[in-house]
Coordinates of C-alpha atoms in Angstrom, one line a residue:
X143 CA 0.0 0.0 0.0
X144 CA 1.4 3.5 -0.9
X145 CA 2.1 5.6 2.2
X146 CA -0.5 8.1 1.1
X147 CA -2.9 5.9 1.1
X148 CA -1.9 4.2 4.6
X149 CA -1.7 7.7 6.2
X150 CA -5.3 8.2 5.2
X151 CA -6.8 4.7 6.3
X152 CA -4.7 5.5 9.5
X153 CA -6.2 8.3 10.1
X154 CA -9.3 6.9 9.7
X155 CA -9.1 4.3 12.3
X156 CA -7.4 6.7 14.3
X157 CA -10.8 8.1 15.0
X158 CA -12.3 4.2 14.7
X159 CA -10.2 3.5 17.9
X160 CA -10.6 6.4 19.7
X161 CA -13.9 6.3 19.6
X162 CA -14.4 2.6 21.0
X163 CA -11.9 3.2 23.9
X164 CA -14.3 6.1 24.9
X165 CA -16.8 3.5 25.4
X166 CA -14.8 1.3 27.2
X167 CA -14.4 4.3 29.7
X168 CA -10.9 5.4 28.0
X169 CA -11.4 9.2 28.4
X170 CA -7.6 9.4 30.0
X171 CA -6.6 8.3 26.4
X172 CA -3.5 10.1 25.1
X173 CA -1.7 7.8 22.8
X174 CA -1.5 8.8 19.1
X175 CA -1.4 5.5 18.0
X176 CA -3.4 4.3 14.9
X177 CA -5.5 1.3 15.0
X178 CA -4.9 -0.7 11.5
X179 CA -7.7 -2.8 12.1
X180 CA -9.5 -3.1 8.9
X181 CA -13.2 -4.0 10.3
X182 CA -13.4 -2.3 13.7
X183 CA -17.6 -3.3 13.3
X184 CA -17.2 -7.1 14.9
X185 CA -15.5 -6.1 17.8
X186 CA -17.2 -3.1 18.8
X187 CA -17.9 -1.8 22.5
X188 CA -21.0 -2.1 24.1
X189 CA -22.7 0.6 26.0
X190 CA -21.8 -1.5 29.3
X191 CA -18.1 -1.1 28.6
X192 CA -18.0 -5.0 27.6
X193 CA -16.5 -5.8 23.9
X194 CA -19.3 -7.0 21.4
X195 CA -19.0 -10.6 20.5
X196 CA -22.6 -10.5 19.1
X197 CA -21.5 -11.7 15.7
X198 CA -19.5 -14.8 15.3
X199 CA -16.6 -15.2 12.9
X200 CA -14.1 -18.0 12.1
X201 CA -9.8 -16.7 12.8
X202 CA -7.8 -18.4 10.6
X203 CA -4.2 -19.1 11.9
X204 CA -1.4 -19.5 9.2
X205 CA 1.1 -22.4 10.8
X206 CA 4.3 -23.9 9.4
X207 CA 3.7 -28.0 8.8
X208 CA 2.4 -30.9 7.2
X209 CA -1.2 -30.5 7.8
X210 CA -1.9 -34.3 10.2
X211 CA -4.3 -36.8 8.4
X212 CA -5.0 -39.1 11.9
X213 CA -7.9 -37.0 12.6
X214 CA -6.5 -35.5 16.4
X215 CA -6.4 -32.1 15.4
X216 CA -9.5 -32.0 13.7
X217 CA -11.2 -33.3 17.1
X218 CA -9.1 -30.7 18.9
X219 CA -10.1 -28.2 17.0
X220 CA -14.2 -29.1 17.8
X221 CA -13.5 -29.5 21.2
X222 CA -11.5 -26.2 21.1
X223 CA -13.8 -24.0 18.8
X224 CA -16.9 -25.0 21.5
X225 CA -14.7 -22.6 24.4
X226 CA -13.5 -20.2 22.2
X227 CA -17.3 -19.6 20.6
X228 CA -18.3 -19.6 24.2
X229 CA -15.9 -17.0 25.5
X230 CA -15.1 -15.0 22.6
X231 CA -18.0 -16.4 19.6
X232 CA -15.2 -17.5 17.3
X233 CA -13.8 -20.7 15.6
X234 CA -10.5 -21.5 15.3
X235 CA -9.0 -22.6 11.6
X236 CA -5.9 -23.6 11.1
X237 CA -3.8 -23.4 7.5
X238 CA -1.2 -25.0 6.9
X239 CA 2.4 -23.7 4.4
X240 CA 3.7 -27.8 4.3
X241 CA 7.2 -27.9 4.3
X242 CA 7.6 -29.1 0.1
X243 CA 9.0 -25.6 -0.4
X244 CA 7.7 -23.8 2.3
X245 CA 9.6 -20.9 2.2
X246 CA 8.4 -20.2 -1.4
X247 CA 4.9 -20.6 -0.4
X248 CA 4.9 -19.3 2.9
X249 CA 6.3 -16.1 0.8
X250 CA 3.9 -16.2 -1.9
X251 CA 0.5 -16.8 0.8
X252 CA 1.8 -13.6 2.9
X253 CA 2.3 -11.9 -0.9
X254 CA -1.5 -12.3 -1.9
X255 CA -3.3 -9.9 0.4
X256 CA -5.7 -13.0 1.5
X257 CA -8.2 -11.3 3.7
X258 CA -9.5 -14.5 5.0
X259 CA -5.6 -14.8 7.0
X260 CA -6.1 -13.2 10.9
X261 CA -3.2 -15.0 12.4
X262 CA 0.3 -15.7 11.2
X263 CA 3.3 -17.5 12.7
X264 CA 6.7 -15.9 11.8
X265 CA 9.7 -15.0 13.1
X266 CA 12.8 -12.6 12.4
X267 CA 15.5 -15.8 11.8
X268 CA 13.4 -18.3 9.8
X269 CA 10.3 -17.1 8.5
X270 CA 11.4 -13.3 7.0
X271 CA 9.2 -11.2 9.4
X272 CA 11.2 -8.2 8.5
X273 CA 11.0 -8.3 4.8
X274 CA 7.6 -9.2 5.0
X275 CA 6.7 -6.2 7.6
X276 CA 8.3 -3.6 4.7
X277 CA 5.9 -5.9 2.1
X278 CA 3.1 -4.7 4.2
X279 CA 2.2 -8.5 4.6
X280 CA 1.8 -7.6 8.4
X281 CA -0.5 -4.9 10.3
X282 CA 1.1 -2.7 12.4
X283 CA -0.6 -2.9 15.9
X284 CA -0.8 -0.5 18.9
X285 CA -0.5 -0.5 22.4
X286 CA -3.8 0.3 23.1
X287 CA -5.1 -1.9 20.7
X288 CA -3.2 -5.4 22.0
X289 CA -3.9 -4.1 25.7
X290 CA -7.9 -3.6 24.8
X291 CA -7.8 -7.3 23.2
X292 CA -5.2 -9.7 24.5
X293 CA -5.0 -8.0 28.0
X294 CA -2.8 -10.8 29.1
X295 CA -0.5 -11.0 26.8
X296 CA 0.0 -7.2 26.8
X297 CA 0.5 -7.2 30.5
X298 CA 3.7 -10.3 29.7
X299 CA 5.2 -8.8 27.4
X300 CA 8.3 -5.5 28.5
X301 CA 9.1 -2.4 27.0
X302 CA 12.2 -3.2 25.1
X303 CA 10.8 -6.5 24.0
X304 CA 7.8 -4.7 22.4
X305 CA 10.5 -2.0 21.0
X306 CA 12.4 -5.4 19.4
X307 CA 9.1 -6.5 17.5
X308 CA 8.3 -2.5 16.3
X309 CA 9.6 -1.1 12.6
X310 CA 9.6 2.2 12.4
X311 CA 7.6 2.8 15.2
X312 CA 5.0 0.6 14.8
X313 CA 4.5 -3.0 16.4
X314 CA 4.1 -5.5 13.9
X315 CA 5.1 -9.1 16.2
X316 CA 3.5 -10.7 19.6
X317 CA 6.5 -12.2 20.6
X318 CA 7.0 -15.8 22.6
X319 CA 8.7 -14.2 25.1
X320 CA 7.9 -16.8 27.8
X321 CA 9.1 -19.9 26.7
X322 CA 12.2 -21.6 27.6
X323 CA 13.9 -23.2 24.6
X324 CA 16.9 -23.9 22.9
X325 CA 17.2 -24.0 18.4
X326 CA 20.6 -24.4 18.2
X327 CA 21.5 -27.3 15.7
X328 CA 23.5 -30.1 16.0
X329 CA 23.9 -34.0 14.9
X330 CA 21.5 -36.5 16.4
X331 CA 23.4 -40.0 16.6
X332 CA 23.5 -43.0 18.5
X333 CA 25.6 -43.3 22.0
X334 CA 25.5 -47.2 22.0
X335 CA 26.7 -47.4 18.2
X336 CA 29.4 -44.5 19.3
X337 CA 30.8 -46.4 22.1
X338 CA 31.1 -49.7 20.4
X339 CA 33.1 -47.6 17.8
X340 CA 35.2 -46.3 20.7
X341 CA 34.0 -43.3 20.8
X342 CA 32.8 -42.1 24.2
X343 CA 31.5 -38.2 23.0
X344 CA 30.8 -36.8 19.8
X345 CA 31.8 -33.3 19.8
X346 CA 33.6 -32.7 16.6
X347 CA 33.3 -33.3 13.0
X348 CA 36.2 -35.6 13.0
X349 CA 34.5 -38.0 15.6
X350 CA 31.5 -37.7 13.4
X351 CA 33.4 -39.0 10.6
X352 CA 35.1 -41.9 12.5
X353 CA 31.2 -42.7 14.2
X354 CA 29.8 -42.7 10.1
X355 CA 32.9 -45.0 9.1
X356 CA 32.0 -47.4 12.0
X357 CA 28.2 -47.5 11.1
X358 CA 28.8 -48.3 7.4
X359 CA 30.9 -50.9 8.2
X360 CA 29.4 -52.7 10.9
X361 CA 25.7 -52.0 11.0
X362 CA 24.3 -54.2 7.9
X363 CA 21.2 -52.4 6.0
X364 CA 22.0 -49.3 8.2
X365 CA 22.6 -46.0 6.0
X366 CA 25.4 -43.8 8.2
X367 CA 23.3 -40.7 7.4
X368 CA 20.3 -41.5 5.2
X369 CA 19.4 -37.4 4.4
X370 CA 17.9 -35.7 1.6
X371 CA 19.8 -33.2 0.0
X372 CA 17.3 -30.4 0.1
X373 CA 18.7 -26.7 0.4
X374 CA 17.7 -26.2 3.8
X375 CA 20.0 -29.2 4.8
X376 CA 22.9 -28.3 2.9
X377 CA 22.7 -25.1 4.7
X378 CA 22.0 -26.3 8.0
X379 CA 25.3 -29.0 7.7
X380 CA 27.3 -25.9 6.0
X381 CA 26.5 -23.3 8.9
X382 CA 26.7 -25.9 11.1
X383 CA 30.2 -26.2 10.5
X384 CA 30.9 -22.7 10.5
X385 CA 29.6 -22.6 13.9
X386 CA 32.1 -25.3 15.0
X387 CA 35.3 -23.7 13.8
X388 CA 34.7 -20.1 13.5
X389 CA 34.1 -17.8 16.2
X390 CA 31.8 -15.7 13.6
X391 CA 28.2 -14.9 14.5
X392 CA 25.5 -15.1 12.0
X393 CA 23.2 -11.8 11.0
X394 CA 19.9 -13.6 10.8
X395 CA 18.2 -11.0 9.8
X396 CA 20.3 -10.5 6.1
X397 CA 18.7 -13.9 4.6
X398 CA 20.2 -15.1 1.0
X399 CA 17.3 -17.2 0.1
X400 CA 17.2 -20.1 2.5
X401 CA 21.1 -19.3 3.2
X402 CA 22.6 -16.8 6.0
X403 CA 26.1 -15.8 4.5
X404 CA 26.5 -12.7 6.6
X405 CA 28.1 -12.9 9.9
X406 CA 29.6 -10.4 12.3
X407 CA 33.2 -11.7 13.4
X408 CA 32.8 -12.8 16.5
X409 CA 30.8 -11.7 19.7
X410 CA 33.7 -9.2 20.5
X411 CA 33.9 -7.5 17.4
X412 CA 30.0 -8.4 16.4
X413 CA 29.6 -5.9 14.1
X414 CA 32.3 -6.1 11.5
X415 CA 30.6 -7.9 9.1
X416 CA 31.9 -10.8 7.0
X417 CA 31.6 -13.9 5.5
X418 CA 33.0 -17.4 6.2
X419 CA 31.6 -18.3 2.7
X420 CA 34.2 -16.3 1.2
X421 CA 36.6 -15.4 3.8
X422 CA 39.4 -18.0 5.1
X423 CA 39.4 -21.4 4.7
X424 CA 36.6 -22.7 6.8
X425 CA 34.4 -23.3 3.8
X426 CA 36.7 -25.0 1.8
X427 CA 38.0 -27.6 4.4
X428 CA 34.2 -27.6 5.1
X429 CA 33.8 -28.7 1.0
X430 CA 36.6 -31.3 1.0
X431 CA 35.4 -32.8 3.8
X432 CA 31.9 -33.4 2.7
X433 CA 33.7 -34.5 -0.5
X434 CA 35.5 -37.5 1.7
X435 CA 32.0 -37.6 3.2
X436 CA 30.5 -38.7 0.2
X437 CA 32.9 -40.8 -1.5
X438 CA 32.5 -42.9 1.2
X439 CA 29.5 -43.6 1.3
X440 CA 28.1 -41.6 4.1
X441 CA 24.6 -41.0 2.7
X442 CA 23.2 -42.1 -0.6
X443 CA 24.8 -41.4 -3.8
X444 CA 21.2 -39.6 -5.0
X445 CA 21.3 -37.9 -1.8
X446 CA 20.4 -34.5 -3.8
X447 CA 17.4 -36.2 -5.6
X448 CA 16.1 -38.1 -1.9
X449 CA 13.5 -37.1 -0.4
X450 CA 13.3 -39.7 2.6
X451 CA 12.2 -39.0 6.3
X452 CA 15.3 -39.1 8.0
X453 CA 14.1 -38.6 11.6
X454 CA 11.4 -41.5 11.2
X455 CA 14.3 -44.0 9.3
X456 CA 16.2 -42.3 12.6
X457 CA 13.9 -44.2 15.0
X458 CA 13.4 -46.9 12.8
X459 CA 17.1 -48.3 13.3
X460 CA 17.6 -47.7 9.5
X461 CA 19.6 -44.5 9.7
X462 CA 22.8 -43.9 12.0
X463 CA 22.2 -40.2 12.6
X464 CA 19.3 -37.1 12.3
X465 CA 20.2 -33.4 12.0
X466 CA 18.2 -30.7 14.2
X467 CA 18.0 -28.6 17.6
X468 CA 18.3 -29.0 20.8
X469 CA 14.4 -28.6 21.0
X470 CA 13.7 -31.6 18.9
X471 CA 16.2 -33.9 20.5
X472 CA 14.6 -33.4 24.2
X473 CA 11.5 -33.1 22.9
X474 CA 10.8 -36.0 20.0
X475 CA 14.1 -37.5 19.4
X476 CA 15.5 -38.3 23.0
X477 CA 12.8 -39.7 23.8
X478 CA 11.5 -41.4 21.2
X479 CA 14.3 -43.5 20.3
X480 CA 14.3 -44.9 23.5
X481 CA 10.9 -46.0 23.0
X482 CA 12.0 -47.7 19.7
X483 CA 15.3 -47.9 19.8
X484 CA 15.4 -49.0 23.1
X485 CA 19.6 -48.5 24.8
X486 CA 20.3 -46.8 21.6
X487 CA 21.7 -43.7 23.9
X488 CA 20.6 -41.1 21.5
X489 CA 23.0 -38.2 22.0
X490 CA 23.6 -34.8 20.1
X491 CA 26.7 -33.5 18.8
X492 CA 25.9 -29.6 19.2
X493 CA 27.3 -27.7 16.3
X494 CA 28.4 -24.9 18.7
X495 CA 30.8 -27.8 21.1
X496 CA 34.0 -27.4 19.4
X497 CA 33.8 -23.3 19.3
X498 CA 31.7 -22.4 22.3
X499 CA 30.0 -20.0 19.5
X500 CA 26.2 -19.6 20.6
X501 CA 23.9 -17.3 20.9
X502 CA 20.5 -17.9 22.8
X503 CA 17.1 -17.9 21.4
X504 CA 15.4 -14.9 20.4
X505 CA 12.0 -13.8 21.4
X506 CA 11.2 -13.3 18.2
X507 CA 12.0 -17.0 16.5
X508 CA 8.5 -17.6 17.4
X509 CA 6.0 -14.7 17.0
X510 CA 2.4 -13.6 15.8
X511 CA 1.8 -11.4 13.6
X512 CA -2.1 -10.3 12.0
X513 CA -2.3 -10.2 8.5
X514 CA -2.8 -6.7 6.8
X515 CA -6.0 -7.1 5.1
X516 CA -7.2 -9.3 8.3
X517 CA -11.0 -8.7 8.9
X518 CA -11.0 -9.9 12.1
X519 CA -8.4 -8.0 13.6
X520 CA -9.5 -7.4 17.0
X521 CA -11.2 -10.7 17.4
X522 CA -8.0 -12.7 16.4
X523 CA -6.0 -11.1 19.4
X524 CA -8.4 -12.2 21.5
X525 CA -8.7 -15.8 20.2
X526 CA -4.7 -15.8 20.7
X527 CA -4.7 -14.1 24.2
X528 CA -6.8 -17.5 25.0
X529 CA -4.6 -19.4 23.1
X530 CA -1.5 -18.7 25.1
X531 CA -2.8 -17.5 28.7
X532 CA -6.1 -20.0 29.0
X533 CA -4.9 -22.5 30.6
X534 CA -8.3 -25.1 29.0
X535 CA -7.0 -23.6 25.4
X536 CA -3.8 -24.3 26.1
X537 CA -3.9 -27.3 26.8
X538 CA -6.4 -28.0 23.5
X539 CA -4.0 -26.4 21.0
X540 CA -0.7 -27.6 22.1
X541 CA -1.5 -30.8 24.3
X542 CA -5.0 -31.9 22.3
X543 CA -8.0 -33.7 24.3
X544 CA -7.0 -35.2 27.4
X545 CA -7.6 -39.1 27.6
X546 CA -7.6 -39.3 23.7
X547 CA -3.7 -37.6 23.4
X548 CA -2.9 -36.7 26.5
X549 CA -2.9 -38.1 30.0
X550 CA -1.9 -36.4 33.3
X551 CA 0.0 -39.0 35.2
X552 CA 0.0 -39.4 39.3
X553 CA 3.0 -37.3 39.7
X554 CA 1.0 -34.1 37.9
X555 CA 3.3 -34.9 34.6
X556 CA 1.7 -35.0 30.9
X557 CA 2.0 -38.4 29.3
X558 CA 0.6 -40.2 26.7
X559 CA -2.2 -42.9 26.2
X560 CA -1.1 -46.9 26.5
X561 CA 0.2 -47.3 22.7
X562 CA 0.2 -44.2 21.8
X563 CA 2.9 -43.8 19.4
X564 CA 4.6 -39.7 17.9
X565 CA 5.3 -41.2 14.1
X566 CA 1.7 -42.2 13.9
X567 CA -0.6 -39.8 17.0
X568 CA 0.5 -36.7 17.1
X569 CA -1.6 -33.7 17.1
X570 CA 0.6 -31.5 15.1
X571 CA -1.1 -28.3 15.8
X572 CA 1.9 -26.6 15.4
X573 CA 1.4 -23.7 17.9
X574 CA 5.1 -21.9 18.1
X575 CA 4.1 -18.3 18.4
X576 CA 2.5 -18.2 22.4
X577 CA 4.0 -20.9 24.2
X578 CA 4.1 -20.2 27.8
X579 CA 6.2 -21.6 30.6
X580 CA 3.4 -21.0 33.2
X581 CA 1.2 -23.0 31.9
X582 CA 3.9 -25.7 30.1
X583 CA 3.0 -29.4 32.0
X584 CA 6.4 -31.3 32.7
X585 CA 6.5 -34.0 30.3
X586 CA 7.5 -37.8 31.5
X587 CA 8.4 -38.0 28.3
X588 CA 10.6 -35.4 27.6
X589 CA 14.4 -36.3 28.2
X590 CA 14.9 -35.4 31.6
X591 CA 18.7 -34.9 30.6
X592 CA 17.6 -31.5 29.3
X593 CA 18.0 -29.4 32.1
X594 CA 22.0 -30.5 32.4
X595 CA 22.1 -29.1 28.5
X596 CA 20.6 -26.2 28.9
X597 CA 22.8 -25.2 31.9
X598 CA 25.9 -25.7 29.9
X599 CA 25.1 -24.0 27.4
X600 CA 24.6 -21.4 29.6
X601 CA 28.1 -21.6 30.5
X602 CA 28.5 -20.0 27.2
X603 CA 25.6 -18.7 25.2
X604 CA 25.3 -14.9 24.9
X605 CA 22.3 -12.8 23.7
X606 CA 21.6 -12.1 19.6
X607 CA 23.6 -9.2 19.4
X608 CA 21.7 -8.0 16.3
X609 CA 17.7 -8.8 17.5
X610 CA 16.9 -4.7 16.9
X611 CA 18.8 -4.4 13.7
X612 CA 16.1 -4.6 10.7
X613 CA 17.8 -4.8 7.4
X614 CA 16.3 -2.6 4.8
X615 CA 17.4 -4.8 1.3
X616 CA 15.6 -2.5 -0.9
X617 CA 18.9 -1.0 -2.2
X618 CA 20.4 -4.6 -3.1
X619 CA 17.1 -6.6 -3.4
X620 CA 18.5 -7.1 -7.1
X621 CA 21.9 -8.7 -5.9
X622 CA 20.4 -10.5 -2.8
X623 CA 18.2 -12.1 -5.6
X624 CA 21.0 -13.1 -7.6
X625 CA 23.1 -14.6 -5.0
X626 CA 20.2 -16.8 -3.9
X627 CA 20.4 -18.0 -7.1
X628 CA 23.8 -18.6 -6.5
X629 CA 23.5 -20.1 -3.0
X630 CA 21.0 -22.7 -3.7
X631 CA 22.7 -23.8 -6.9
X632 CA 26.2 -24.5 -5.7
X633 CA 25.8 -25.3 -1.4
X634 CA 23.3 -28.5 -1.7
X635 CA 26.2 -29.7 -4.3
X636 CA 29.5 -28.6 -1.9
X637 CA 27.6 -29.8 1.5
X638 CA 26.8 -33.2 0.2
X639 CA 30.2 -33.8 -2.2
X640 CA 28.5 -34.0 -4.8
X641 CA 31.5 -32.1 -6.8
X642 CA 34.8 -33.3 -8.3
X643 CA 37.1 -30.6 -7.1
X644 CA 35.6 -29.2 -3.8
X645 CA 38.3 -26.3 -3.4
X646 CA 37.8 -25.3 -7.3
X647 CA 34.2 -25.4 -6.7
X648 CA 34.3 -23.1 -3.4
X649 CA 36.5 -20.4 -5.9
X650 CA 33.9 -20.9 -8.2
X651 CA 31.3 -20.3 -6.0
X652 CA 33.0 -17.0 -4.4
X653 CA 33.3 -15.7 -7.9
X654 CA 29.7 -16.3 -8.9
X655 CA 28.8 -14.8 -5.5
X656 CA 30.9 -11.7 -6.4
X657 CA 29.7 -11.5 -9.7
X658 CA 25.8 -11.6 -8.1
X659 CA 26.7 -8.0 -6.0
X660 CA 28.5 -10.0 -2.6
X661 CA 30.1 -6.7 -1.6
X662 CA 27.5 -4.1 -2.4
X663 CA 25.4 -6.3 -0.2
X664 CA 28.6 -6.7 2.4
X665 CA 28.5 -2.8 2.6
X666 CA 25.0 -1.8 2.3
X667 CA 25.0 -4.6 5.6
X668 CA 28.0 -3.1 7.4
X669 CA 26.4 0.8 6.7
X670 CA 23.4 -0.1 8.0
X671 CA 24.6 -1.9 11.0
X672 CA 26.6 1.0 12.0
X673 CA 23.9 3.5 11.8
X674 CA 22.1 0.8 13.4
X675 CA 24.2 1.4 17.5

């Protein structure tokens, strides 16, 4: 929308919202803000001061995932829409980007204006918040607005985190500011399979090499890493090592297509910007290592054509190793393979081991946002103030129907049904914007060895040095196009070996990159950062 036209419809629903906080008793009103929302008429104020559910409307929520087919979420979803039609008279539906290029369409939904889309799941490191907030995919949001209709999630949310979700003055994200987690990445493998290789810790890329070596020989119809070779986990395995044996921090917020090539050099000097892609030789012991990799036989020799399940092969006994976070190995993996895989051991080689380079989670790897042309503006907050502080909708959107996918056990602990099984049960709902540690159940299920992790990497992890810097590509958008051309042409091949001469093809790479615009984009980066303290 051109700002002419956004000044006017703000000042339009300046008056919109001024108005209906008079009638919730708001005469004390002195913020300026503007109220985006483009239907203020179903949520209006009664003459009581109450908010005016009257007419019932259906939120839909945009999550990340492969929509489930076992039926759970679907009776969820009945069960939930019965509370939140009774509290708030709305329905919940949930659409699902699947993960067969989700980035792509993800993009492209957020793109199209839909004004049937109330609710969004982004985030500032994964899901480009940022560029899509300057698209205008997102409605900016006040104060008064989210405190009128998600009280309680106003009321959780500080200051300077609401200053961290705001562009240019306006908020645009709900953060999940109150959930304990950890995303770094890392190798999933087996400890029982390790030691009989004589390997008591994975914590190094060599190890991993010697632990892949041992599977492949000894472990008959067992692939040492059965992966796909999809761009995301090229670039995963290649940043991955980067973490390992650099001390460079990446700039999440400069994405090259599914890639993050920009890095500040380390959390002392974290905002010189640079690249390991093209600077040093990280990347290309990185590339003849993968070469090694897949000459011997590592993962299959289509590996960039697969399109396998890695994690259920994982726990099937059919693949030596997985590749994710922290989150997934205490959460899924952990436990899991010790329900199928039972003295398997799983552990996780954390990419950050070797280096001691992490940084912690950001409030805003998991946020909301309301779509622009949202008609249900007002409503929506509300159905996600319930979402994340109700402790009965809680526990329907992230835990499902109690006795059917959840039990409570005797020691107040969430647990599953007898036979209940993740690969084949799970509700899938998909709810990573509003998670809340208040109302999180302990899970028997959950590794209980996750505590121990988290406190070491404590020992070491430091804050995103870059979660206020918001990266305006609009100068380079041509050459940040290009060299995501570039990026996902040549890194699934170097990752995975699939290349004759790995140090020819990283000097090919780096000349195609600088041939795309690397170093406008380098210094447009580095200006902006600067002006950016």
């Amino acid at each position: 929308m051109k700002k002419l036209g956004k000044k006017i419809l703000a000042a339009v629903l300046t008056a919109t919202m001024t108005l209906s906080l008079a009638a919730c008793g708001g005469s004390k009103q002195t913020s300026t803000d503007t109220n985006p929302s483009a239907d203020s008429a179903t949520n209006k104020t009664t003459n009581d001061g109450g908010l005016d559910t009257s007419k019932h409307v259906t939120v839909k929520f945009v999550v990340l995932g492969n929509r489930p087919t076992n039926g759970r979420l679907e009776s969820m979803l009945k069960e939930l829409n019965t509370v939140l039609t009774e509290k708030v008279n709305a329905e919940l539906d949930l659409q699902y980007v699947e993960w067969a290029d989700w980035q792509t369409q993800y993009n492209l939904l957020l793109a199209s204006g839909d004004s049937s889309i109330d609710l969004i799941t982004t985030a500032t490191d994964w899901l480009d918040a940022w560029p899509n907030i300057k698209k205008g995919s997102f409605m900016p949001l006040t104060h008064d607005m989210i405190k009128t209709y998600a009280p309680n999630t106003y009321a959780s949310v500080t200051s300077e985190e609401w200053e961290k979700c705001s562009y240019d003055g306006q908020i645009y994200l709900i953060p999940e500011n109150h959930y304990t987690q950890y995303t770094n990445h890392g190798i999933f493998y087996r400890g029982d399979w390790a030691k009989e290789a004589g390997l008591s810790n994975i914590n190094n890329f060599s190890d991993l090499g010697k632990y892949f070596q041992f599977v492949k020989d000894n472990k008959s119809n067992v692939i040492p890493w059965d992966v796909s070779g999809t761009a995301a986990n090229g670039n995963a395995l290649a940043s991955g090592y980067v973490q390992s044996t650099t001390s460079n921090i990446v700039i999440d917020g400069v994405p090259i297509g599914l890639s993050s090539i920009y890095y500040g050099a380390s959390k002392d000097d974290a905002y010189t910007v640079t690249s390991p892609y093209m600077e040093g030789t990280s990347f290309e012991d990185f590339a003849v290592l993968m070469k090694e990799w897949a000459d011997a036989g590592y993962w299959r020799e289509d590996v960039l054509n697969y399109d396998g399940d890695t994690r259920e092969l994982f726990k099937a006994g059919a693949s030596g190793a997985d590749q994710h976070h922290t989150q997934t190995y205490v959460t899924d993996v952990r436990p899991n393979m010790d329900i199928k895989q039972p003295g398997s051991d799983t552990q996780m080689f954390s990419f950050s081991e070797p280096s001691k380079n992490l940084v912690k989670t950001s409030i805003t790897h998991g946020c909301v946002a309301i779509g622009a042309s949202s008609k249900n503006a007002e409503r929506a907050l509300m159905v996600y103030d319930l979402l994340r502080n109700d402790e009965e909708c809680y526990r329907y959107i992230n835990y499902g129907i109690e006795g059917s996918d959840y039990i409570i056990n005797d020691s107040g602990e969430l647990d599953r049904p007898d036979g209940w099984d993740q690969s084949i049960d799970a509700l899938e709902s998909n709810f990573w914007c509003g998670r809340n540690d208040e109302l999180e159940l302990p899970n028997a299920r959950h590794y209980k060895g996750a505590a121990d992790i988290y406190a070491d990497y404590d020992t070491y992890a430091i804050d995103y040095p870059y979660g206020k810097f918001v990266f305006d590509n609009s100068k380079v958008s041509t050459q940040i196009a290009a060299m995501a051309d570039v990026c996902a042409n040549y890194i699934p091949r170097i990752a995975f070996g699939k290349v004759d001469d790995p140090k020819a093809m990283v000097a090919e790479f780096r000349e195609k990159l600088k041939a795309a615009g690397y170093d406008e984009v380098l210094n447009e980066v580095q200006t902006q950062l600067n002006e950016s303290k």
